[in-house]
Short mmCIF file of C-alpha atoms in Angstrom, two decimals:
data_model
loop_
_atom_site.label_atom_id
_atom_site.label_comp_id
_atom_site.label_asym_id
_atom_site.label_seq_id
_atom_site.Cartn_x
_atom_site.Cartn_y
_atom_site.Cartn_z
CA MET A 1 68.56 150.90 160.99
CA ALA A 2 70.41 148.96 158.32
CA ILE A 3 69.85 149.16 154.56
CA ARG A 4 71.39 146.77 152.07
CA ILE A 5 70.94 146.38 148.32
CA ILE A 6 72.17 143.24 146.59
CA VAL A 7 72.13 142.62 142.83
CA ARG A 8 72.80 139.06 141.68
CA SER A 9 73.59 138.71 137.99
CA ASN A 10 71.81 136.05 135.92
CA ASP A 11 69.81 134.74 138.87
CA TYR A 12 66.28 134.42 137.47
CA HIS A 13 63.29 133.52 139.64
CA ASP A 14 59.57 133.49 138.86
CA SER A 15 57.74 136.64 140.02
CA MET A 16 55.18 134.56 141.94
CA VAL A 17 57.98 132.85 143.88
CA LEU A 18 59.59 136.18 144.73
CA MET A 19 56.24 137.60 145.86
CA GLN A 20 55.68 134.69 148.21
CA ILE A 21 59.18 135.04 149.64
CA SER A 22 58.70 138.79 150.10
CA SER A 23 55.51 138.18 152.06
CA LYS A 24 57.30 135.73 154.37
CA ILE A 25 60.22 138.12 154.91
CA LEU A 26 57.90 141.00 155.81
CA GLU A 27 56.53 138.86 158.63
CA MET A 28 59.98 138.63 160.26
CA GLU A 29 60.59 140.77 163.32
CA GLY A 30 62.85 143.72 162.61
CA VAL A 31 62.18 143.87 158.84
CA LYS A 32 60.98 147.35 157.88
CA ARG A 33 60.99 147.33 154.08
CA VAL A 34 61.70 144.75 151.42
CA ALA A 35 61.83 144.56 147.62
CA ILE A 36 62.79 141.23 146.10
CA MET A 37 62.25 141.18 142.33
CA MET A 38 63.89 140.92 138.95
CA ALA A 39 65.51 144.10 137.66
CA THR A 40 63.16 144.59 134.72
CA ASP A 41 62.46 148.05 133.37
CA ASN A 42 58.95 147.77 134.79
CA ASN A 43 60.14 146.74 138.24
CA LYS A 44 62.84 149.39 138.69
CA PRO A 45 60.39 152.29 139.26
CA PHE A 46 58.59 150.20 141.89
CA ILE A 47 61.88 149.44 143.67
CA ALA A 48 62.57 153.18 143.73
CA TYR A 49 59.00 153.79 144.94
CA CYS A 50 59.79 151.49 147.88
CA GLY A 51 62.64 153.86 148.78
CA PHE A 52 65.63 151.92 147.45
CA HIS A 53 68.07 153.74 145.17
CA ASP A 54 71.40 152.47 143.90
CA GLU A 55 73.41 152.67 140.68
CA ALA A 56 73.68 148.88 140.68
CA ILE A 57 69.89 148.67 140.31
CA ASP A 58 69.89 151.20 137.48
CA THR A 59 72.46 149.23 135.47
CA ALA A 60 71.07 145.76 136.24
CA GLY A 61 69.36 143.70 133.55
CA ALA A 62 66.06 141.82 133.41
CA SER A 63 67.75 138.52 134.34
CA ASP A 64 69.36 140.01 137.46
CA LEU A 65 67.83 139.58 140.92
CA VAL A 66 67.50 142.59 143.24
CA ILE A 67 67.27 142.09 147.00
CA ALA A 68 66.69 145.40 148.79
CA LEU A 69 66.14 145.45 152.53
CA GLU A 70 65.77 147.74 155.51
CA THR A 71 66.03 146.09 158.93
CA SER A 72 66.38 147.19 162.54
CA ASP A 73 70.15 146.47 162.66
CA GLU A 74 73.00 144.63 160.89
CA THR A 75 72.48 141.43 162.87
CA GLN A 76 68.87 141.28 161.74
CA MET A 77 70.02 142.10 158.20
CA ASP A 78 72.35 139.08 158.07
CA ALA A 79 69.63 136.81 159.46
CA THR A 80 67.12 138.11 156.91
CA ILE A 81 69.40 137.56 153.93
CA ALA A 82 70.16 134.03 155.16
CA ARG A 83 66.41 133.39 155.36
CA ILE A 84 65.89 134.71 151.81
CA ASP A 85 68.60 132.41 150.48
CA ALA A 86 67.07 129.43 152.29
CA LEU A 87 63.63 130.18 150.83
CA LEU A 88 65.04 130.56 147.31
CA LYS A 89 66.74 127.17 147.58
CA GLU A 90 63.57 125.59 149.00
CA ARG A 91 61.48 126.92 146.12
CA GLY A 92 64.03 125.58 143.66
CA ARG A 93 63.71 122.09 145.13
CA ARG A 94 59.89 122.27 145.05
CA ARG A 95 59.90 122.97 141.32
CA LYS A 96 61.44 119.56 140.75
CA ILE A 97 58.67 117.74 142.61
CA GLY A 98 55.26 116.81 141.19
CA ARG A 99 53.79 115.97 137.83
CA ARG A 100 54.93 118.49 135.26
CA PHE A 101 54.79 118.62 131.48
CA ALA A 102 57.10 120.46 129.12
CA SER A 103 54.44 121.05 126.47
CA LEU A 104 50.71 121.22 125.79
CA GLU A 105 51.03 118.00 123.82
CA GLY A 106 52.50 116.20 126.82
CA ALA A 107 49.78 117.51 129.11
CA CYS A 108 47.04 116.38 126.71
CA ASN A 109 48.56 112.93 126.47
CA GLY A 110 48.83 112.76 130.25
CA PHE A 111 45.24 113.81 130.91
CA GLU A 112 42.93 111.91 128.63
CA GLY A 113 39.42 113.32 128.48
CA ALA A 114 40.40 116.89 129.34
CA ASN A 115 38.25 119.47 127.54
CA VAL A 116 39.55 122.80 128.87
CA ALA A 117 43.03 124.30 128.69
CA VAL A 118 44.04 127.21 130.90
CA ILE A 119 46.90 129.06 129.23
CA SER A 120 49.14 131.54 131.05
CA VAL A 121 52.35 132.19 129.15
CA PRO A 122 54.06 135.40 127.93
CA GLY A 123 51.90 137.19 125.38
CA GLN A 124 54.16 136.55 122.41
CA PHE A 125 53.65 132.79 122.82
CA ALA A 126 50.03 132.77 124.01
CA ALA A 127 48.29 132.76 120.61
CA ARG A 128 50.40 129.85 119.40
CA GLU A 129 49.56 127.73 122.47
CA ALA A 130 45.87 128.66 122.30
CA ARG A 131 45.75 127.64 118.64
CA LYS A 132 47.31 124.27 119.51
CA ALA A 133 44.70 123.71 122.23
CA LEU A 134 41.78 124.60 119.96
CA THR A 135 43.14 122.32 117.24
CA ARG A 136 43.14 119.50 119.78
CA GLY A 137 39.47 120.13 120.55
CA LEU A 138 39.97 121.94 123.86
CA ASN A 139 38.04 124.94 125.09
CA VAL A 140 40.47 127.63 126.19
CA LEU A 141 40.70 130.10 129.05
CA LEU A 142 43.48 132.43 127.89
CA PHE A 143 44.77 134.15 131.02
CA SER A 144 47.68 135.78 129.18
CA ASP A 145 47.53 139.38 128.03
CA ASN A 146 49.58 141.24 125.41
CA VAL A 147 47.96 139.20 122.62
CA THR A 148 47.33 141.19 119.44
CA VAL A 149 43.77 141.99 118.41
CA GLU A 150 44.39 140.22 115.11
CA ASP A 151 45.36 137.02 116.92
CA GLU A 152 42.39 137.33 119.26
CA VAL A 153 39.92 137.60 116.40
CA ALA A 154 41.52 134.71 114.51
CA LEU A 155 41.47 132.47 117.60
CA LYS A 156 37.85 133.25 118.37
CA ARG A 157 36.78 132.56 114.82
CA LEU A 158 38.66 129.24 114.95
CA ALA A 159 36.93 128.38 118.22
CA LYS A 160 33.52 129.14 116.69
CA GLU A 161 34.27 126.96 113.66
CA LYS A 162 35.09 124.06 115.96
CA GLY A 163 32.15 124.59 118.30
CA LEU A 164 34.48 125.56 121.14
CA MET A 165 34.81 128.52 123.49
CA LEU A 166 37.83 130.80 123.72
CA MET A 167 37.65 132.92 126.88
CA GLY A 168 40.18 135.72 126.76
CA PRO A 169 42.83 136.89 126.22
CA ASP A 170 43.33 138.59 129.58
CA CYS A 171 40.47 136.53 131.01
CA GLY A 172 40.95 136.13 134.73
CA THR A 173 37.69 134.53 135.88
CA ALA A 174 35.29 131.81 134.80
CA ILE A 175 33.14 129.14 136.47
CA ILE A 176 32.43 126.14 134.27
CA ASN A 177 30.13 123.39 135.54
CA GLY A 178 30.81 124.46 139.12
CA THR A 179 34.60 124.60 138.76
CA GLY A 180 36.29 127.97 139.16
CA LEU A 181 39.04 128.87 136.69
CA GLY A 182 41.51 131.66 137.39
CA PHE A 183 40.33 134.02 140.13
CA ALA A 184 36.98 132.65 141.22
CA ASN A 185 34.88 132.29 144.33
CA GLN A 186 33.34 129.12 145.71
CA VAL A 187 29.68 129.51 144.86
CA ARG A 188 26.76 127.11 144.77
CA ARG A 189 25.23 125.84 141.53
CA GLY A 190 22.05 127.63 140.55
CA PRO A 191 19.84 129.18 137.87
CA VAL A 192 21.86 132.28 136.88
CA GLY A 193 24.15 132.15 133.86
CA ILE A 194 26.74 134.93 133.58
CA VAL A 195 28.66 136.30 130.60
CA GLY A 196 31.27 138.87 131.57
CA ALA A 197 34.09 140.93 130.15
CA SER A 198 35.01 141.79 133.72
CA GLY A 199 36.73 139.38 136.10
CA THR A 200 36.04 141.13 139.39
CA GLY A 201 32.63 142.11 138.04
CA ILE A 202 31.79 138.41 137.67
CA GLN A 203 33.12 137.75 141.17
CA GLU A 204 31.05 140.56 142.70
CA LEU A 205 27.91 139.34 140.97
CA CYS A 206 28.48 135.78 142.20
CA MET A 207 28.95 137.14 145.73
CA ILE A 208 25.81 139.30 145.63
CA LEU A 209 23.68 136.50 144.19
CA GLU A 210 24.73 134.09 146.93
CA GLN A 211 25.13 136.39 149.94
CA ALA A 212 22.15 138.66 149.24
CA GLY A 213 19.69 136.26 147.59
CA GLY A 214 20.81 132.71 148.23
CA LEU A 215 21.14 132.10 144.48
CA GLY A 216 23.75 130.05 142.65
CA VAL A 217 25.40 130.15 139.24
CA SER A 218 25.00 127.69 136.37
CA GLN A 219 27.97 129.00 134.36
CA ALA A 220 30.13 132.12 134.39
CA ILE A 221 31.79 132.68 131.03
CA GLY A 222 34.61 135.21 130.86
CA THR A 223 35.23 136.90 127.53
CA GLY A 224 38.37 138.99 127.98
CA GLY A 225 38.36 142.76 128.23
CA ARG A 226 38.47 143.58 124.48
CA ASP A 227 35.77 141.17 123.35
CA LEU A 228 33.03 143.79 123.14
CA SER A 229 35.18 146.24 121.18
CA GLU A 230 34.22 146.99 117.59
CA ARG A 231 37.30 145.18 116.21
CA VAL A 232 36.59 141.91 118.07
CA GLY A 233 32.84 142.19 117.66
CA GLY A 234 31.74 140.38 120.82
CA LEU A 235 32.60 136.97 119.39
CA THR A 236 32.96 135.21 122.76
CA ALA A 237 30.07 137.11 124.35
CA LEU A 238 27.72 136.04 121.55
CA SER A 239 28.93 132.44 121.76
CA GLY A 240 28.44 132.54 125.52
CA LEU A 241 24.89 133.83 125.14
CA ASP A 242 24.11 131.07 122.65
CA PHE A 243 25.46 128.48 125.07
CA LEU A 244 23.38 129.80 127.98
CA ALA A 245 20.32 129.97 125.75
CA GLY A 246 20.51 126.22 125.27
CA ASP A 247 21.57 125.37 128.81
CA PRO A 248 18.64 123.83 130.71
CA GLU A 249 20.16 124.81 134.08
CA THR A 250 20.17 128.51 133.16
CA GLU A 251 16.88 130.29 133.85
CA ILE A 252 18.10 133.88 133.71
CA ILE A 253 21.07 135.49 131.96
CA LEU A 254 23.25 138.16 133.55
CA MET A 255 25.79 140.12 131.52
CA ILE A 256 28.50 142.46 132.84
CA SER A 257 30.98 144.62 130.93
CA LYS A 258 32.42 148.07 130.66
CA PRO A 259 30.63 150.01 127.90
CA PRO A 260 30.95 148.19 124.55
CA SER A 261 31.05 149.75 121.12
CA GLU A 262 27.58 150.83 119.99
CA GLN A 263 27.62 148.32 117.15
CA VAL A 264 28.44 145.42 119.48
CA ALA A 265 25.85 146.56 122.04
CA GLU A 266 23.18 146.37 119.36
CA LYS A 267 24.31 142.82 118.47
CA ILE A 268 24.17 141.80 122.13
CA PHE A 269 20.66 143.15 122.69
CA GLU A 270 19.41 141.69 119.43
CA ARG A 271 20.77 138.25 120.35
CA ILE A 272 19.33 138.33 123.90
CA SER A 273 15.93 139.42 122.60
CA THR A 274 15.67 136.16 120.61
CA ILE A 275 16.66 133.84 123.45
CA GLY A 276 13.37 133.65 125.31
CA LYS A 277 14.93 133.95 128.76
CA LYS A 278 14.92 137.01 130.98
CA ALA A 279 18.21 138.90 131.11
CA VAL A 280 19.89 141.61 133.15
CA VAL A 281 22.56 143.59 131.30
CA CYS A 282 25.04 145.88 133.04
CA PHE A 283 27.28 148.00 130.88
CA LEU A 284 29.07 149.87 133.67
CA GLY A 285 28.28 153.57 133.65
CA LEU A 286 26.13 153.36 130.52
CA ALA A 287 22.67 154.55 131.47
CA PRO A 288 19.70 152.51 130.22
CA GLY A 289 18.28 153.81 126.94
CA SER A 290 21.34 153.82 124.68
CA PRO A 291 20.92 151.93 122.48
CA ASP A 292 17.14 151.86 122.72
CA THR A 293 15.87 148.63 124.29
CA ALA A 294 12.27 149.64 124.84
CA VAL A 295 10.88 146.84 122.65
CA GLN A 296 13.10 144.20 124.26
CA THR A 297 10.81 143.28 127.10
CA ASN A 298 12.97 140.44 128.40
CA ILE A 299 15.93 142.74 129.15
CA ILE A 300 16.55 144.84 132.25
CA ARG A 301 19.34 147.42 131.96
CA THR A 302 21.46 148.52 134.94
CA GLU A 303 24.35 150.93 135.37
CA THR A 304 26.22 149.33 138.31
CA ILE A 305 27.28 145.84 139.41
CA GLU A 306 25.31 146.13 142.64
CA GLU A 307 22.13 147.08 140.82
CA ALA A 308 22.59 144.19 138.37
CA GLY A 309 22.96 141.62 141.13
CA LEU A 310 19.98 142.88 143.12
CA ALA A 311 17.80 143.15 139.99
CA THR A 312 18.55 139.51 139.17
CA ILE A 313 17.56 138.41 142.69
CA HIS A 314 14.32 140.37 142.35
CA LEU A 315 13.57 138.75 138.96
CA MET A 316 14.04 135.31 140.50
CA GLY A 317 11.51 136.21 143.18
CA SER A 318 13.97 135.84 146.07
CA ALA A 319 14.15 138.09 149.13
CA ILE A 320 17.14 140.43 149.43
CA ASP A 321 19.22 140.26 152.61
CA LYS A 322 18.87 143.56 154.50
CA ARG A 323 22.66 144.01 154.63
CA PHE A 324 22.55 144.74 150.91
CA ILE A 325 19.90 147.43 151.17
CA THR A 326 21.57 150.79 151.69
CA ASP A 327 20.59 152.41 155.00
CA LYS A 328 21.13 156.14 154.53
CA GLY A 329 20.57 156.83 158.21
CA GLU A 330 23.25 154.36 159.26
CA ILE A 331 25.70 155.79 156.73
CA ALA A 332 25.03 159.31 158.00
CA THR A 333 25.74 158.18 161.57
CA ILE A 334 29.03 156.54 160.55
CA ALA A 335 30.07 159.65 158.64
CA ALA A 336 29.24 162.05 161.48
CA ASP A 337 31.18 159.92 163.97
CA GLU A 338 34.27 159.82 161.76
CA ARG A 339 34.14 163.54 160.92
CA SER A 340 34.02 164.44 164.61
CA ARG A 341 37.61 163.16 164.95
CA PHE A 342 39.13 164.93 161.96
CA LYS A 343 41.48 167.89 162.21
CA LYS A 344 40.97 170.98 160.10
CA GLY A 345 42.27 170.35 156.60
CA GLN A 346 41.39 166.65 156.45
CA VAL A 347 39.12 166.73 153.43
CA PHE A 348 40.13 164.17 150.81
CA LEU A 349 39.19 160.62 149.85
CA ARG A 350 41.69 158.11 148.52
CA GLY A 351 40.45 154.94 146.83
CA LEU A 352 42.84 151.99 146.38
CA PHE A 353 41.57 149.10 144.26
CA CYS A 354 42.84 145.67 143.25
CA GLY A 355 39.77 145.07 141.09
CA GLY A 356 39.55 147.12 137.91
CA SER A 357 35.77 146.82 137.77
CA PHE A 358 35.47 147.95 141.40
CA CYS A 359 37.58 150.99 140.57
CA TYR A 360 35.40 151.68 137.52
CA GLU A 361 32.12 151.28 139.41
CA SER A 362 33.35 153.58 142.19
CA MET A 363 34.46 156.24 139.71
CA ILE A 364 31.00 156.23 138.11
CA TYR A 365 29.47 157.07 141.48
CA LEU A 366 32.20 159.42 142.69
CA ARG A 367 32.14 161.66 139.63
CA SER A 368 28.52 162.54 140.42
CA GLN A 369 29.31 163.28 144.07
CA LEU A 370 32.73 164.96 144.24
CA THR A 371 34.80 167.50 142.36
CA ARG A 372 38.63 167.68 142.25
CA LEU A 373 38.71 163.97 141.46
CA HIS A 374 41.69 162.21 139.84
CA ALA A 375 42.53 158.65 138.73
CA ASN A 376 45.25 156.70 136.97
CA SER A 377 42.64 155.03 134.72
CA PRO A 378 39.96 157.74 134.64
CA VAL A 379 36.48 157.55 133.15
CA SER A 380 34.97 160.56 131.44
CA GLY A 381 34.66 163.53 133.80
CA ILE A 382 37.64 162.58 135.99
CA ALA A 383 41.13 164.06 135.62
CA SER A 384 44.22 161.91 135.07
CA LEU A 385 46.80 161.67 137.81
CA HIS A 386 50.11 163.18 136.74
CA ASP A 387 51.86 160.24 138.40
CA ALA A 388 50.03 157.01 139.28
CA TYR A 389 52.26 156.63 142.34
CA VAL A 390 51.35 160.07 143.74
CA SER A 391 47.75 160.91 144.66
CA GLU A 392 46.21 164.37 144.24
CA GLU A 393 43.20 165.76 146.14
CA HIS A 394 40.45 163.11 145.78
CA SER A 395 42.14 160.17 144.03
CA VAL A 396 41.10 156.73 142.86
CA VAL A 397 43.91 154.33 141.97
CA ASP A 398 43.59 151.04 140.10
CA LEU A 399 46.53 149.12 141.57
CA GLY A 400 45.90 146.30 139.11
CA ALA A 401 46.59 148.58 136.12
CA ASP A 402 49.52 147.87 133.82
CA GLU A 403 51.86 150.42 135.39
CA PHE A 404 51.66 148.52 138.68
CA THR A 405 51.59 144.92 137.40
CA ARG A 406 53.97 144.68 134.44
CA GLY A 407 56.55 142.15 135.55
CA ARG A 408 55.01 141.96 139.03
CA VAL A 409 52.36 139.89 140.74
CA HIS A 410 48.81 141.25 140.77
CA PRO A 411 47.73 142.85 144.10
CA MET A 412 44.92 140.30 144.43
CA ILE A 413 47.68 137.73 144.87
CA ASP A 414 50.10 139.93 146.78
CA PRO A 415 48.45 142.87 148.61
CA THR A 416 51.72 144.24 150.02
CA GLY A 417 51.59 147.03 147.43
CA VAL A 418 48.15 147.98 148.74
CA ALA A 419 49.45 147.92 152.31
CA ASP A 420 52.35 150.17 151.36
CA ARG A 421 50.05 152.62 149.57
CA ILE A 422 47.71 152.71 152.59
CA GLY A 423 50.61 153.91 154.71
CA ARG A 424 51.61 156.56 152.20
CA GLU A 425 48.08 157.90 151.79
CA ALA A 426 47.43 157.99 155.53
CA ALA A 427 50.62 160.02 156.04
CA ASP A 428 49.09 162.83 153.95
CA GLU A 429 47.60 165.25 156.46
CA SER A 430 44.82 166.24 154.01
CA VAL A 431 43.42 162.70 153.78
CA ALA A 432 40.23 161.92 155.70
CA VAL A 433 39.19 158.48 154.43
CA ILE A 434 40.84 155.57 152.65
CA LEU A 435 38.59 153.26 150.63
CA PHE A 436 39.96 149.87 149.54
CA ASP A 437 38.76 146.51 148.28
CA VAL A 438 39.62 142.99 149.48
CA ILE A 439 39.14 140.15 147.00
CA LEU A 440 38.84 136.59 148.26
CA GLY A 441 38.56 133.26 146.48
CA TYR A 442 40.79 130.85 144.61
CA GLY A 443 43.96 132.44 143.27
CA ALA A 444 43.80 135.37 145.70
CA HIS A 445 46.05 135.82 148.75
CA GLN A 446 45.26 133.22 151.41
CA ASP A 447 45.05 135.74 154.25
CA PRO A 448 44.79 139.36 153.03
CA ALA A 449 43.86 140.57 156.53
CA SER A 450 47.32 139.54 157.76
CA VAL A 451 48.90 141.93 155.26
CA LEU A 452 46.45 144.84 155.28
CA ILE A 453 45.46 145.13 158.95
CA PRO A 454 49.02 145.84 160.18
CA ALA A 455 49.19 148.66 157.61
CA VAL A 456 45.85 150.05 158.81
CA LYS A 457 46.91 149.91 162.46
CA ALA A 458 50.27 151.52 161.72
CA ALA A 459 48.50 154.30 159.82
CA GLN A 460 46.03 154.81 162.66
CA ASP A 461 48.86 155.01 165.21
CA GLN A 462 50.79 157.48 163.07
CA ALA A 463 47.72 159.68 162.61
CA MET A 464 46.88 159.53 166.32
CA ALA A 465 50.41 160.61 167.23
CA ALA A 466 49.88 163.66 165.02
CA GLY A 467 46.50 164.40 166.58
CA ARG A 468 44.58 163.18 163.55
CA SER A 469 42.23 160.31 162.71
CA VAL A 470 41.88 158.54 159.37
CA ALA A 471 38.73 156.58 158.47
CA PHE A 472 39.01 153.24 156.66
CA VAL A 473 36.25 151.66 154.58
CA THR A 474 36.45 148.33 152.74
CA HIS A 475 34.40 145.70 150.97
CA LEU A 476 35.20 141.98 151.01
CA CYS A 477 34.31 140.30 147.73
CA GLY A 478 33.91 136.66 148.64
CA THR A 479 31.67 133.96 150.05
CA GLU A 480 31.65 131.98 153.27
CA ALA A 481 32.85 128.90 151.36
CA ASP A 482 35.99 130.62 150.03
CA PRO A 483 39.30 129.27 151.38
CA GLN A 484 40.06 132.51 153.24
CA ASP A 485 36.93 132.23 155.47
CA ARG A 486 35.11 135.44 154.67
CA GLY A 487 33.46 135.68 158.10
CA GLU A 488 36.78 135.49 159.91
CA GLN A 489 38.36 138.04 157.56
CA GLU A 490 35.48 140.46 158.12
CA LYS A 491 35.69 140.02 161.89
CA ARG A 492 39.37 140.94 161.92
CA PHE A 493 38.85 144.07 159.81
CA LEU A 494 35.99 145.20 162.05
CA GLU A 495 38.13 144.66 165.15
CA ALA A 496 40.79 146.86 163.52
CA GLY A 497 38.28 149.71 163.22
CA VAL A 498 37.60 149.32 159.49
CA HIS A 499 34.04 149.85 158.24
CA VAL A 500 33.08 146.78 156.19
CA ALA A 501 30.34 147.22 153.57
CA ALA A 502 28.28 144.55 151.82
CA THR A 503 29.16 145.69 148.29
CA ASN A 504 31.79 147.81 146.60
CA LEU A 505 29.27 150.50 145.77
CA GLN A 506 27.98 150.55 149.33
CA ALA A 507 31.55 151.05 150.60
CA THR A 508 31.95 153.92 148.14
CA ARG A 509 28.75 155.57 149.40
CA ILE A 510 30.05 155.43 152.97
CA ALA A 511 33.42 156.91 152.02
CA VAL A 512 31.77 159.73 150.06
CA GLU A 513 29.45 160.61 152.91
CA ILE A 514 32.43 160.89 155.27
CA VAL A 515 34.07 163.60 153.13
CA ARG A 516 31.01 165.14 151.50
CA SER A 517 30.69 168.14 153.83
CA LYS A 518 34.45 168.53 154.13
CA THR A 519 35.15 169.55 150.52
CA ASP A 520 33.74 171.67 147.76
CA GLY A 521 32.17 168.52 146.24
#
């Protein structure tokens, strides 16, 4: 084995470019481990987590490039570094090709008739750019995070004054007039209008509507994660509801969010009750009845994403595909088969999630089924992990949380962090089942199976060599029309011995049943 750590001073590269290069390098024969990233304070712990330690990394600055490699031998090491350099030069040449603009003003002048601006810049500049776009009469999807609450409120009030929509900040998903913005799936047009403060929640709902009920989406309006807080007051959510109320293509309204403030929830229900269209509202983990909606006969309340999607299909009078109806007998059979191969002491579940809403939905279910449960972003009733990088007993990890994504590419785009964590969790002799999500669609990795399946197989081989077996359960959030080809992705996971469920919650039920009789939970 050969290990080499290189630090190049003042050699800045975009994190997306470095992620793409890392993925290509990992595909090379003889490459065991790789970390190619800028030496930011947020990236250094991850480099150490990958097993690379050097004083040069500790003293490097945010504008310095770190290339850390482990290969089969020195000859392979030299070839790998040469390949990295070639890819860096190639990416540099590509940046000079194509139509590019140095400012929002230039882009507006170059695209007459545009009415939406997608803004993704560092947080300290995001509010300024969003204000410019609104002033020019553009609706805004503000992908950037780290925008102050004060700026968010001011921007949303400005948008309302101008009759525009500001989606965000930290808004990752929207579908406007059939066009996906940010992370979105390819779905058909249809009668369901969605307002969501949850990117992967919107994606899951779109998938359930299409795959389970053959229904399409008129609009999917993202609000940003803080919109339903008391300080922001649901400004975008209320504007979105007003828009859907007047949209002739929208027959039913579907709303998804983590629990809002009580004051905002009351505003939301009051507004929906005046619309005259049926609505399904899912505030994740918030049981129906608080606040009281008994007199609001056009509203159905649900606690999970799955329930919200299926309730909407039922309201539209469509049949539900049998794959989306939980078969307790089938789950029991899967669980019994997996348990028969476990060694004594294999008792714990580990959940690894790219989607924050998937992690949240799973925690809601898990806390009612298991004890000794930990998470890095816990809901009430679940203990906090001491270290997000180290699981304890039953653990649920949101790999899209800030501690994993500051200065790095999101795992939906680059699932190598998920693959690495799969290997680490499977090496724990107390682990029985690993639950993970796979998110497809525009913006997501073009072939997640190519990254995750090798990790699953390596974990299975390692466990088998130790006389153990580890169960794997996943859910693919996507449609057949997505660029990754959902059917082909599912086929490859099934061939690798992974149980593939129709929804995130269904996958969680399977994983729980596998460990239920193995623990005190």
